[in-house]
């Protein structure tokens, strides 16, 4: 440093040179102290002193060098700025320090030339400093500006790229897209949406979303929409229709999403619309196919059940429903004889007639399958309205149906159920309609029957009885009462009729008219009849042991079904053998219909029984199909005149002459054929007296004894 000073100050004397070096050092120290706190510079104090020593050398050099120049001071101003001594007080303190101390440190106070040179150097330093500082500020501003520009370019480019991508997606998307404000004003639509709705974008942008909705939209679509624009939901997805410009409907999957502004308030809505019309039509067709009968085009069972179920879903407490369950009479015959093709055409014709005769809201005609149809009346106003429908339908079927040159007459049976929905179910209605249809058939077909709960209760009881009868037989719930057949002449008991009863655990004691017919229908009459026969024969055997010759025969009723049972003869023989009862102590009662007009086998069986020694009686004679002439060919021993004729013989005088005549004719005819005659249902002594006079052999009835257990009638035997 000292050497540097000597080189830069060549004209200085050597003694003076030493003083200058010390002055420079001292001034640099003071300068550093004065300005170190004015600016932020990344230097230690020692480094600052070092740096300022260099600048002081320059100033001192300029001050002492001839000729005098201020350029070095200008340079010092620049270097101060370059070293970041740019604080607001830096320049001020530097200038002050130069004026106050520089000459003192150089021990040159009082030199007027140096004073003016210092002033010039101060000015040059300040100028250099100011210039440098301005340049630096400008530089910095430019750097910032450039940085800002750079940054903006970047952001814009990124934005442009993302917007371009978005535009491309939006414009070219296969799915329809649209943007609207929260009032529903359309702002943007893409090509797909324009195509889908048939509007150009220009027109769509003038529309409000609401005007594009479909009048048949369900209310929930609107609820979702309002919630969305109020900001209560962020999106919703529905399947709904839009109205195209040509007024056609487009079925869509619509997703609407809400776009919020920076404060979270609803700003826009974005709709994505997928055309699902084809799918929808296909679904509709599949649904139609699933719910309609392909042959007649009528709604099928599934659709009917759906509608019936809905009718029961109503909240209207007083709602009623009416139903006609219809089945063609004798359709099977037509189908089997004329072929399925004609059968099918007949069903189509019937379907058309049904459809034509039934009209109005809440009415549905459906084909249930086969030749069964059903008519549903929702919101029925009462029995009469549905009965009217049934009448109309029956009338509509009266005219012949012409198919392929055939004139087919067709009729139907209809079961009608009409009732309030409350307290019943669709399954109940269907079951009762089915039962009622069966009644219409049983009552003679080509008619309607109306559901009747009492009739149903009777049938249910019948059903219960017939279902429990086999177990009842096993559990010995049946028993036999006996009623005497009394000789009118001397009141001797000739025979005893066995009459079965059922001690039912639930219904109590049941008379045979409650269950014999049922047993005939189910076939249980065969084992039941066999059981009665065995009981009666065993009883007769006990009486034979007790009363010997006075023992009456037992008279056991034989049902039609039993008389046709191939095992009858063998059964009777076996039972007689088991009971060790002589055959002549057994009489079998058969009705006329069981004997006459039948095939040969029953007759042969009767002959075999007769040959065995068993008595055969015709029961309830006069009530059925009577072929008196035929009687002579039959193996019969006794005629039992039905109790209904006794009515006319009731009063001693004033008797019905016709009844009296018939009875007397029957008696003489029977006698002519060698048969004995027993009159049933004898209740009064007058009747008994008249019968006796007519010549009737025996009587049976309450006058003599009510049916009862063996010990009740045994006293009468002797
Ligand atoms: P049924 O063979 O004509 O039997 C006579 C019926 O007349 C009996 O009715 C008897 O109680 C009733 N009766 C007797 N005396 C009088 C009278 O003075 N006045 C009136 N009004 N009725 C009288 P029940 O016991 O109810 O039997 C009804 C029918 O049930 C019988 O008519 C018979 O057809 C059938 N039945 C009874 N037991 C059997 C049986 O074991 N097998 C079969 N297959 N049928 C039976
Ligand atoms: Ca009888
Ligand atoms: Ca009878």
XYZ file of C-alpha atoms and ligand atoms in Angstrom:
766
model
C 0.000 0.000 0.000
C 2.750 2.424 0.972
C 4.747 1.571 -2.138
C 1.567 2.037 -4.219
C 1.149 5.537 -2.696
C 4.760 6.430 -3.462
C 4.352 5.264 -7.029
C 1.126 7.205 -7.527
C 2.582 10.293 -5.830
C 5.918 10.567 -7.616
C 6.532 14.295 -6.859
C 6.186 13.941 -3.050
C 9.120 14.272 -0.785
C 10.095 11.218 1.226
C 9.574 12.847 4.677
C 6.246 14.125 3.586
C 5.484 10.576 2.149
C 5.565 8.983 5.636
C 3.177 11.548 7.041
C 0.802 10.960 4.138
C 0.723 7.188 4.698
C -0.176 7.661 8.379
C -2.840 10.244 7.422
C -4.396 7.923 4.854
C -4.580 5.161 7.462
C -6.224 7.438 10.034
C -8.670 8.927 7.540
C -9.711 5.460 6.283
C -10.404 4.453 9.924
C -12.612 7.511 10.540
C -14.365 7.100 7.219
C -15.209 3.482 7.990
C -16.553 4.457 11.398
C -18.661 7.232 9.854
C -20.380 5.183 7.153
C -20.336 1.600 8.318
C -23.826 1.750 9.782
C -25.387 3.689 6.929
C -25.629 0.857 4.442
C -25.853 -2.875 4.376
C -22.577 -4.174 2.973
C -21.469 -7.789 3.124
C -18.052 -6.900 4.670
C -16.387 -6.947 8.061
C -15.129 -3.670 9.555
C -11.543 -4.619 8.652
C -12.538 -5.247 5.076
C -14.409 -1.944 4.984
C -11.304 -0.123 6.326
C -9.226 -1.941 3.731
C -11.588 -0.947 0.939
C -11.795 2.685 2.082
C -7.980 2.873 2.434
C -7.773 2.250 -1.319
C -10.336 4.973 -1.986
C -8.538 7.344 0.397
C -5.266 6.714 -1.544
C -7.098 7.808 -4.698
C -8.474 10.952 -3.094
C -5.106 11.849 -1.511
C -3.342 11.124 -4.785
C -5.727 13.468 -6.641
C -5.328 16.076 -3.972
C -1.548 16.108 -4.011
C -0.814 15.360 -7.646
C -0.014 18.044 -10.261
C -1.745 18.918 -12.446
C -4.871 18.705 -10.307
C -7.710 16.472 -11.694
C -11.002 15.454 -10.103
C -11.501 12.246 -12.130
C -10.233 10.049 -9.273
C -12.872 11.487 -6.882
C -15.570 10.790 -9.484
C -14.238 7.267 -9.592
C -14.380 6.994 -5.783
C -18.081 8.024 -5.874
C -18.747 5.225 -8.373
C -16.822 2.672 -6.326
C -18.740 3.520 -3.177
C -21.959 2.689 -4.953
C -20.413 -0.419 -6.444
C -19.485 -1.562 -2.955
C -23.128 -1.060 -1.992
C -22.456 1.999 0.231
C -25.764 3.351 -0.965
C -27.472 4.259 2.295
C -29.097 7.669 2.375
C -26.460 9.135 4.784
C -23.389 7.545 3.217
C -22.648 10.332 0.754
C -23.483 13.063 3.263
C -21.109 11.744 5.914
C -18.380 11.086 3.359
C -18.486 14.676 2.026
C -18.521 16.048 5.584
C -15.586 13.918 6.639
C -13.541 14.992 3.617
C -14.070 18.683 4.481
C -13.509 18.292 8.242
C -10.642 15.847 8.521
C -8.752 15.077 5.329
C -6.378 18.097 5.501
C -5.987 17.677 9.274
C -4.937 14.057 8.874
C -2.430 15.192 6.216
C -1.241 17.996 8.567
C -1.924 20.540 5.827
C -4.572 22.715 7.573
C -4.625 26.264 6.438
C -3.452 25.586 2.845
C -5.975 27.565 0.771
C -5.118 25.703 -2.508
C -5.804 22.368 -0.897
C -9.085 23.698 0.580
C -10.402 24.557 -2.870
C -9.123 21.249 -4.289
C -10.971 19.367 -1.510
C -14.158 21.184 -2.456
C -13.678 20.179 -6.122
C -13.027 16.585 -5.136
C -16.151 16.603 -2.923
C -18.188 17.758 -5.918
C -16.689 15.145 -8.232
C -17.223 12.340 -5.707
C -20.835 13.369 -5.196
C -21.388 13.504 -8.947
C -19.816 10.085 -9.471
C -21.803 8.703 -6.591
C -25.106 10.128 -7.817
C -24.536 8.989 -11.381
C -23.582 5.548 -10.305
C -26.496 5.278 -7.950
C -28.980 6.343 -10.657
C -27.533 3.891 -13.093
C -27.760 1.168 -10.579
C -31.407 1.952 -9.761
C -32.240 1.955 -13.432
C -30.486 -1.351 -13.810
C -32.397 -2.798 -10.943
C -35.688 -1.538 -12.265
C -34.950 -3.032 -15.629
C -34.050 -6.349 -14.041
C -37.307 -6.355 -12.143
C -39.223 -5.371 -15.239
C -37.608 -8.123 -17.181
C -38.208 -10.613 -14.433
C -41.826 -9.544 -14.333
C -42.153 -9.843 -18.079
C -40.480 -13.210 -18.009
C -42.778 -14.452 -15.323
C -45.844 -13.175 -17.096
C -44.852 -14.819 -20.339
C -44.517 -18.085 -18.510
C -47.919 -17.880 -16.831
C -49.631 -16.810 -20.005
C -48.115 -19.606 -21.957
C -49.194 -22.145 -19.365
C -52.658 -20.686 -19.260
C -52.900 -20.650 -23.017
C -51.836 -24.269 -23.134
C -54.339 -25.379 -20.553
C -57.068 -23.336 -22.155
C -56.291 -24.827 -25.526
C -56.447 -28.261 -24.066
C -59.722 -27.443 -22.370
C -61.135 -25.919 -25.556
C -60.229 -28.988 -27.514
C -61.843 -31.279 -24.973
C -64.901 -29.075 -24.747
C -65.328 -28.527 -28.470
C -64.626 -32.011 -29.664
C -66.082 -34.050 -26.840
C -68.522 -36.722 -27.914
C -70.545 -35.924 -24.863
C -72.685 -32.792 -24.923
C -71.345 -30.015 -22.718
C -72.677 -26.635 -21.813
C -71.933 -23.844 -19.403
C -74.483 -21.458 -18.048
C -74.703 -18.935 -15.274
C -76.654 -19.620 -12.139
C -79.766 -18.059 -13.649
C -79.620 -20.724 -16.331
C -78.549 -18.402 -19.163
C -76.566 -20.507 -21.581
C -73.045 -19.180 -22.100
C -71.250 -21.900 -23.985
C -72.240 -25.113 -25.693
C -70.152 -27.585 -27.599
C -70.900 -29.167 -30.936
C -72.220 -32.408 -29.511
C -74.806 -30.600 -27.451
C -75.865 -28.551 -30.462
C -76.253 -31.702 -32.497
C -78.079 -33.445 -29.697
C -80.624 -30.679 -29.209
C -80.780 -29.568 -32.829
C -79.995 -25.901 -32.101
C -77.026 -23.871 -33.392
C -74.796 -22.446 -30.662
C -75.951 -18.905 -31.442
C -79.514 -19.872 -30.671
C -78.671 -21.911 -27.628
C -76.763 -18.983 -26.144
C -79.966 -17.003 -26.183
C -81.874 -19.698 -24.383
C -82.360 -20.326 -20.759
C -81.724 -23.810 -19.537
C -85.218 -24.044 -18.104
C -86.778 -23.634 -21.533
C -84.911 -26.744 -22.672
C -86.193 -28.927 -19.877
C -88.976 -31.393 -20.611
C -92.521 -30.846 -19.367
C -92.663 -34.469 -18.201
C -89.551 -34.204 -16.059
C -90.175 -35.568 -12.644
C -90.271 -33.053 -9.839
C -87.063 -34.378 -8.314
C -85.049 -33.106 -11.309
C -86.168 -29.590 -10.509
C -85.516 -29.985 -6.820
C -81.945 -31.082 -7.530
C -81.500 -28.212 -9.937
C -82.728 -25.561 -7.528
C -80.550 -26.974 -4.770
C -77.571 -26.782 -7.081
C -78.009 -23.146 -8.131
C -78.605 -22.212 -4.501
C -75.226 -23.792 -3.787
C -76.639 -26.522 -1.558
C -75.201 -29.295 -3.675
C -72.183 -29.417 -5.931
C -73.509 -31.711 -8.578
C -76.321 -33.997 -9.452
C -76.870 -36.761 -11.952
C -80.236 -37.757 -13.366
C -81.752 -39.517 -16.303
C -84.067 -37.071 -18.011
C -85.462 -35.923 -21.306
C -84.652 -32.754 -23.225
C -86.819 -31.204 -25.842
C -85.116 -30.943 -29.222
C -85.740 -28.002 -31.493
C -87.959 -30.293 -33.606
C -89.946 -31.066 -30.427
C -88.699 -34.635 -30.253
C -87.467 -35.953 -26.939
C -83.886 -36.898 -26.243
C -83.279 -39.172 -23.296
C -80.050 -38.251 -21.551
C -77.853 -38.947 -18.624
C -77.367 -35.432 -17.331
C -74.665 -34.403 -14.872
C -74.676 -30.797 -13.716
C -71.793 -29.500 -11.617
C -71.580 -26.201 -9.838
C -68.546 -23.908 -10.283
C -68.040 -21.471 -7.404
C -66.184 -18.150 -7.411
C -63.189 -17.417 -5.133
C -65.557 -16.656 -2.270
C -67.346 -19.959 -2.671
C -70.501 -18.442 -4.135
C -72.227 -20.270 -7.022
C -70.927 -18.781 -10.262
C -71.493 -21.173 -13.130
C -72.990 -24.508 -13.840
C -71.432 -27.008 -16.160
C -73.661 -29.608 -17.749
C -72.528 -32.883 -19.267
C -75.218 -34.486 -21.350
C -75.012 -38.013 -22.672
C -77.547 -39.090 -25.269
C -79.039 -42.398 -24.121
C -82.145 -42.294 -26.303
C -81.279 -45.510 -28.127
C -80.618 -47.304 -24.925
C -83.819 -45.890 -23.535
C -85.905 -46.958 -26.505
C -84.390 -50.399 -26.329
C -85.135 -50.575 -22.640
C -88.670 -49.443 -23.307
C -89.099 -52.085 -25.939
C -87.658 -54.769 -23.702
C -89.921 -53.585 -20.920
C -92.894 -53.600 -23.287
C -92.023 -57.116 -24.375
C -91.621 -58.223 -20.798
C -94.986 -56.789 -19.850
C -97.154 -57.686 -22.847
C -98.513 -60.855 -24.269
C -97.007 -61.376 -27.724
C -100.092 -63.139 -29.090
C -102.818 -60.658 -28.208
C -100.752 -57.563 -27.471
C -102.584 -57.204 -24.181
C -100.742 -56.458 -20.951
C -99.539 -59.725 -19.457
C -99.694 -61.196 -15.991
C -96.574 -59.355 -14.845
C -97.919 -55.946 -15.838
C -101.306 -56.752 -14.365
C -99.749 -57.783 -11.050
C -97.646 -54.627 -11.091
C -100.734 -52.476 -11.595
C -102.702 -54.395 -9.009
C -99.858 -53.928 -6.558
C -99.803 -50.196 -7.283
C -103.556 -49.982 -6.757
C -102.883 -51.297 -3.274
C -100.099 -48.772 -2.700
C -102.509 -45.875 -2.649
C -102.854 -43.812 0.483
C -106.519 -43.142 -0.212
C -108.141 -45.005 2.665
C -111.523 -45.401 1.000
C -110.106 -46.639 -2.328
C -111.781 -49.691 -3.814
C -110.690 -52.117 -6.446
C -112.712 -54.316 -8.778
C -111.561 -57.372 -10.642
C -113.037 -59.725 -13.233
C -111.214 -63.012 -13.574
C -112.314 -64.544 -16.831
C -111.829 -67.987 -18.285
C -113.202 -69.163 -21.623
C -115.637 -72.073 -21.467
C -114.622 -75.150 -23.415
C -111.557 -73.555 -24.984
C -109.602 -76.761 -24.615
C -112.066 -78.589 -26.855
C -111.670 -76.005 -29.627
C -107.909 -76.052 -29.254
C -107.727 -79.833 -29.313
C -110.178 -80.362 -32.157
C -109.397 -77.445 -34.483
C -105.732 -76.974 -33.689
C -103.629 -74.439 -31.840
C -103.589 -72.063 -34.767
C -107.320 -71.563 -34.639
C -107.151 -71.564 -30.863
C -104.658 -68.712 -31.012
C -106.795 -66.738 -33.445
C -109.773 -67.227 -31.194
C -107.798 -65.846 -28.248
C -106.825 -62.816 -30.332
C -110.479 -62.239 -31.278
C -111.585 -62.583 -27.667
C -108.837 -60.217 -26.539
C -110.066 -57.623 -29.030
C -113.665 -57.947 -27.857
C -112.606 -57.596 -24.240
C -110.494 -54.587 -25.029
C -113.347 -52.963 -26.943
C -115.942 -53.549 -24.262
C -113.713 -52.175 -21.512
C -112.601 -48.594 -21.585
C -111.847 -45.684 -19.343
C -109.289 -44.551 -16.831
C -108.053 -47.062 -14.299
C -109.207 -50.002 -16.422
C -106.791 -52.666 -17.516
C -107.419 -55.769 -19.597
C -104.679 -58.360 -19.355
C -104.094 -61.897 -20.496
C -103.037 -64.067 -17.610
C -102.019 -66.976 -19.792
C -103.855 -69.739 -21.650
C -107.501 -68.776 -21.998
C -107.546 -66.696 -18.814
C -107.994 -62.952 -18.903
C -108.402 -60.399 -16.203
C -109.987 -56.967 -16.040
C -108.797 -54.608 -13.366
C -110.840 -51.623 -12.279
C -108.855 -49.231 -10.135
C -110.893 -46.751 -8.173
C -114.054 -48.856 -8.319
C -117.147 -47.090 -7.036
C -118.912 -50.249 -5.914
C -120.044 -53.725 -6.922
C -122.424 -52.491 -9.601
C -119.725 -50.830 -11.704
C -117.670 -53.990 -12.049
C -120.767 -56.174 -12.504
C -121.695 -53.880 -15.417
C -118.277 -54.525 -16.921
C -118.759 -58.278 -16.572
C -122.188 -58.034 -18.227
C -120.762 -56.017 -21.099
C -117.974 -58.528 -21.576
C -120.353 -61.515 -21.586
C -122.579 -59.735 -24.112
C -119.595 -58.892 -26.313
C -118.740 -62.578 -26.496
C -122.205 -63.753 -27.591
C -121.753 -63.229 -31.344
C -119.945 -66.079 -33.139
C -116.287 -65.687 -34.029
C -115.412 -66.469 -37.630
C -111.997 -68.007 -38.170
C -110.892 -69.812 -41.340
C -114.448 -70.606 -42.335
C -115.347 -71.824 -38.868
C -118.116 -70.166 -36.927
C -117.070 -70.549 -33.346
C -119.354 -69.700 -30.497
C -117.508 -68.708 -27.415
C -118.534 -68.005 -23.856
C -116.713 -67.256 -20.657
C -117.097 -67.605 -16.936
C -116.143 -64.676 -14.771
C -115.279 -64.452 -11.106
C -115.833 -60.964 -9.723
C -114.232 -59.472 -6.643
C -115.006 -55.923 -5.597
C -113.925 -54.486 -2.288
C -112.237 -51.726 -0.338
C -108.483 -51.918 -0.409
C -108.211 -51.441 3.295
C -107.842 -54.686 5.199
C -107.095 -56.807 2.167
C -104.127 -57.535 -0.051
C -103.624 -58.065 -3.758
C -102.902 -61.723 -3.015
C -106.267 -62.006 -1.216
C -108.048 -60.468 -4.180
C -106.356 -62.836 -6.616
C -107.139 -65.881 -4.521
C -110.780 -64.881 -4.089
C -111.148 -64.078 -7.786
C -109.844 -67.537 -8.580
C -112.331 -69.147 -6.180
C -115.171 -67.074 -7.589
C -114.276 -68.011 -11.145
C -114.538 -71.621 -10.082
C -118.020 -70.906 -8.679
C -119.099 -69.351 -11.973
C -117.935 -72.516 -13.732
C -119.586 -74.796 -11.193
C -122.813 -72.798 -11.341
C -123.131 -73.543 -15.053
C -120.565 -71.437 -16.986
C -121.225 -68.513 -19.352
C -121.983 -66.313 -16.344
C -120.355 -64.262 -13.677
C -120.273 -65.036 -9.981
C -119.657 -62.491 -7.291
C -117.377 -63.268 -4.413
C -119.395 -64.160 -1.321
C -117.483 -64.466 1.943
C -120.110 -66.775 3.464
C -120.012 -69.150 0.566
C -116.278 -69.061 0.823
C -116.383 -69.811 4.544
C -118.550 -72.829 3.847
C -116.169 -74.018 1.188
C -113.206 -73.436 3.405
C -114.888 -75.496 6.120
C -115.635 -78.181 3.574
C -112.066 -78.137 2.477
C -110.836 -78.311 6.051
C -113.120 -81.247 6.687
C -112.087 -83.161 3.642
C -108.426 -82.516 4.373
C -108.689 -83.727 7.956
C -110.959 -86.690 7.258
C -108.306 -89.350 6.628
C -106.596 -88.596 9.937
C -110.007 -88.540 11.641
C -110.686 -92.067 10.418
C -107.362 -93.227 11.836
C -108.002 -91.468 15.132
C -111.473 -93.070 15.481
C -113.356 -89.793 15.446
C -116.243 -91.490 13.634
C -118.928 -93.538 15.331
C -122.179 -95.222 14.331
C -125.718 -94.547 15.556
C -128.523 -97.002 14.964
C -132.157 -96.418 14.080
C -134.749 -99.226 14.013
C -136.880 -100.309 11.064
C -140.149 -101.265 12.708
C -142.832 -103.656 11.396
C -146.016 -101.572 11.295
C -148.270 -104.542 12.037
C -146.802 -105.397 15.451
C -143.941 -102.922 16.055
C -141.385 -105.700 15.888
C -137.930 -104.406 15.045
C -136.991 -106.039 11.771
C -133.783 -104.175 11.139
C -131.543 -101.366 12.331
C -129.999 -98.750 10.019
C -126.416 -97.848 10.719
C -125.860 -94.089 10.445
C -122.368 -92.713 10.680
C -121.416 -89.552 12.647
C -118.225 -87.613 13.109
C -117.231 -86.359 16.511
C -115.048 -83.531 15.236
C -112.530 -82.135 17.773
C -113.225 -78.572 16.602
C -116.687 -78.491 15.045
C -118.361 -80.965 17.424
C -120.722 -83.697 16.338
C -121.222 -83.618 12.572
C -124.180 -85.241 10.773
C -123.389 -87.259 7.638
C -124.818 -84.638 5.280
C -121.826 -82.492 6.284
C -119.193 -84.963 5.175
C -120.538 -87.943 3.175
C -120.617 -85.982 -0.084
C -117.092 -84.731 0.561
C -115.949 -88.258 1.286
C -117.511 -89.320 -2.023
C -115.593 -86.571 -3.814
C -112.276 -87.432 -2.266
C -112.785 -91.176 -2.412
C -112.440 -91.543 1.330
C -115.971 -92.912 1.351
C -114.569 -96.314 0.378
C -112.440 -96.859 3.499
C -114.986 -94.979 5.636
C -117.846 -97.102 4.292
C -115.836 -100.249 4.902
C -115.212 -99.079 8.467
C -118.970 -98.494 9.056
C -119.751 -101.874 7.554
C -117.298 -103.602 9.886
C -118.620 -101.701 12.922
C -122.217 -102.539 12.046
C -121.456 -106.204 11.439
C -119.568 -106.487 14.719
C -122.517 -104.829 16.484
C -124.966 -107.189 14.827
C -122.818 -110.116 15.926
C -122.972 -108.888 19.547
C -126.767 -108.543 19.231
C -126.990 -112.019 17.762
C -125.125 -113.328 20.767
C -127.406 -111.384 23.105
C -130.817 -111.700 21.438
C -130.606 -114.803 19.300
C -133.560 -115.195 16.948
C -134.945 -111.758 17.819
C -131.821 -110.089 16.405
C -132.657 -107.500 13.675
C -130.536 -107.223 10.530
C -128.223 -104.239 10.225
C -128.888 -102.010 7.236
C -125.741 -100.289 6.022
C -125.674 -97.469 3.487
C -123.514 -98.048 0.428
C -122.303 -94.988 -1.475
C -122.218 -94.947 -5.259
C -118.484 -95.013 -5.222
C -118.443 -98.062 -2.975
C -120.889 -99.905 -5.211
C -118.383 -99.489 -8.060
C -115.417 -100.549 -6.015
C -114.165 -103.834 -7.505
C -113.177 -105.047 -4.033
C -116.736 -104.623 -2.685
C -117.810 -108.250 -2.769
C -114.561 -109.518 -1.330
C -114.642 -106.855 1.381
C -118.193 -107.748 2.415
C -117.397 -111.434 2.450
C -114.322 -110.883 4.557
C -116.072 -108.571 7.025
C -118.951 -110.987 7.465
C -116.479 -113.766 8.018
C -114.446 -111.806 10.518
C -117.571 -110.870 12.458
C -118.952 -114.372 12.012
C -122.264 -112.807 11.003
C -124.739 -114.781 8.874
C -125.226 -112.837 5.588
C -128.977 -112.604 5.997
C -128.413 -110.300 9.018
C -126.845 -107.695 6.693
C -128.767 -105.381 4.379
C -127.048 -102.938 2.009
C -128.890 -99.703 1.074
C -128.130 -98.249 -2.315
C -129.747 -95.278 -4.016
C -131.496 -95.766 -7.323
C -128.733 -93.950 -9.171
C -126.169 -96.360 -7.740
C -128.070 -99.305 -9.143
C -129.682 -98.144 -12.324
C -128.254 -96.770 -15.508
C -124.830 -98.048 -14.690
C -122.496 -100.486 -16.248
C -122.787 -104.161 -15.613
C -120.123 -104.582 -12.981
C -122.018 -103.048 -10.047
C -124.989 -105.173 -10.948
C -122.868 -108.265 -11.006
C -121.467 -107.326 -7.646
C -124.985 -106.876 -6.284
C -125.952 -110.262 -7.697
C -122.971 -111.862 -6.085
C -123.856 -110.232 -2.753
C -127.479 -111.249 -3.139
C -126.419 -114.787 -3.972
C -124.283 -114.732 -0.842
C -127.482 -114.078 1.136
C -127.042 -110.354 1.783
C -130.225 -108.270 1.507
C -130.236 -105.387 -0.988
C -132.460 -102.321 -0.434
C -133.140 -99.347 -2.650
C -132.760 -96.213 -0.529
C -134.737 -92.976 -0.896
C -136.938 -94.513 -3.515
C -139.020 -92.005 -5.465
C -136.612 -89.126 -5.267
C -134.464 -89.952 -8.245
C -134.486 -91.550 -11.573
C -137.060 -94.324 -11.170
C -137.437 -97.092 -13.607
C -140.002 -99.275 -11.998
C -140.093 -101.721 -14.874
C -136.393 -102.314 -14.500
C -136.744 -103.293 -10.856
C -137.798 -106.821 -11.702
C -134.383 -107.563 -13.209
C -132.524 -106.426 -10.139
C -131.366 -108.485 -7.187
C -133.296 -106.301 -4.736
C -135.191 -107.306 -1.586
C -136.518 -104.087 -0.210
C -137.739 -100.635 -1.226
C -137.266 -97.729 1.163
C -139.699 -94.954 0.332
C -138.119 -91.554 0.788
C -139.157 -89.506 3.797
C -140.327 -86.669 1.548
C -143.541 -88.604 0.778
C -144.460 -88.699 4.451
C -145.332 -85.006 4.396
C -148.517 -85.793 2.467
C -149.460 -88.498 4.957
C -148.947 -86.318 7.985
C -152.541 -85.484 8.907
C -154.947 -88.344 9.593
C -157.543 -86.719 7.421
C -156.900 -84.116 4.748
C -153.858 -86.017 3.571
C -152.280 -85.056 0.241
C -154.128 -87.381 -2.143
C -151.235 -87.417 -4.628
C -148.640 -88.445 -2.071
C -151.018 -91.020 -0.633
C -151.674 -92.377 -4.116
C -147.989 -92.599 -4.977
C -147.131 -94.375 -1.751
C -149.906 -96.865 -2.175
C -148.906 -97.504 -5.825
C -145.289 -98.007 -4.837
C -146.275 -100.414 -2.101
C -148.437 -102.552 -4.373
C -145.823 -102.503 -7.115
C -143.088 -103.544 -4.704
C -145.259 -106.312 -3.368
C -145.996 -107.461 -6.895
C -142.232 -107.777 -7.388
C -141.833 -109.651 -4.133
C -140.132 -106.780 -2.292
C -140.786 -105.576 1.198
C -141.438 -101.847 1.721
C -140.129 -99.580 4.473
C -141.319 -95.975 4.761
C -138.696 -93.498 5.982
C -139.236 -90.389 8.042
C -142.271 -91.549 9.977
C -142.832 -88.928 12.625
C -146.501 -89.186 13.637
C -148.810 -91.965 14.641
C -151.214 -90.801 11.903
C -148.554 -91.396 9.279
C -147.849 -94.805 10.729
C -151.528 -95.660 10.746
C -152.076 -94.616 7.108
C -148.949 -96.554 6.022
C -150.185 -99.607 7.839
C -153.539 -99.353 6.074
C -151.845 -98.878 2.699
C -150.068 -102.151 3.361
C -146.557 -100.806 3.895
C -144.481 -103.403 5.730
C -142.260 -101.314 7.923
C -141.578 -97.773 9.043
C -138.498 -95.878 10.222
C -138.549 -92.545 11.952
C -138.581 -90.454 15.055
C -142.012 -91.849 15.954
C -140.331 -95.149 16.715
C -136.855 -94.042 17.681
C -134.267 -91.429 16.900
C -130.905 -92.753 15.749
C -128.791 -93.497 18.800
C -126.152 -95.711 20.344
C -126.827 -99.456 20.565
C -127.862 -99.456 24.234
C -130.564 -96.867 23.440
C -132.417 -99.153 21.074
C -131.641 -102.517 22.579
C -134.597 -102.254 25.027
C -136.878 -102.119 21.985
C -135.685 -105.482 20.650
C -137.860 -107.703 22.816
P -130.710 -91.892 4.790
O -130.031 -93.155 4.412
O -131.966 -91.555 4.099
O -130.857 -91.940 6.342
C -131.988 -91.535 7.019
C -131.847 -90.172 7.486
O -133.114 -89.688 7.943
C -130.914 -90.077 8.713
O -130.245 -88.859 8.658
C -131.876 -90.061 9.860
O -131.375 -89.458 11.019
C -132.998 -89.248 9.290
N -134.265 -89.548 9.976
C -134.644 -90.656 10.656
N -135.919 -90.565 11.120
C -136.361 -89.351 10.729
C -137.602 -88.651 10.908
O -138.584 -89.130 11.521
N -137.693 -87.428 10.366
C -136.627 -86.858 9.693
N -136.784 -85.633 9.194
N -135.423 -87.460 9.478
C -135.312 -88.720 10.026
P -128.718 -88.805 8.884
O -128.315 -89.765 9.924
O -128.398 -87.412 9.012
O -128.186 -89.359 7.550
C -128.323 -88.618 6.412
C -127.870 -89.394 5.228
O -126.484 -89.645 5.302
C -128.468 -90.758 5.113
O -129.727 -90.672 4.582
C -127.511 -91.454 4.236
O -127.790 -91.156 2.872
C -126.203 -90.803 4.590
N -125.449 -91.706 5.469
C -125.527 -91.858 6.795
N -124.627 -92.792 7.205
C -124.024 -93.257 6.082
C -123.003 -94.236 5.861
O -122.503 -94.936 6.756
N -122.595 -94.452 4.566
C -123.144 -93.723 3.542
N -122.711 -93.974 2.330
N -124.101 -92.806 3.724
C -124.540 -92.560 4.999
Ca -130.316 -95.081 4.233
Ca -133.046 -93.065 3.086
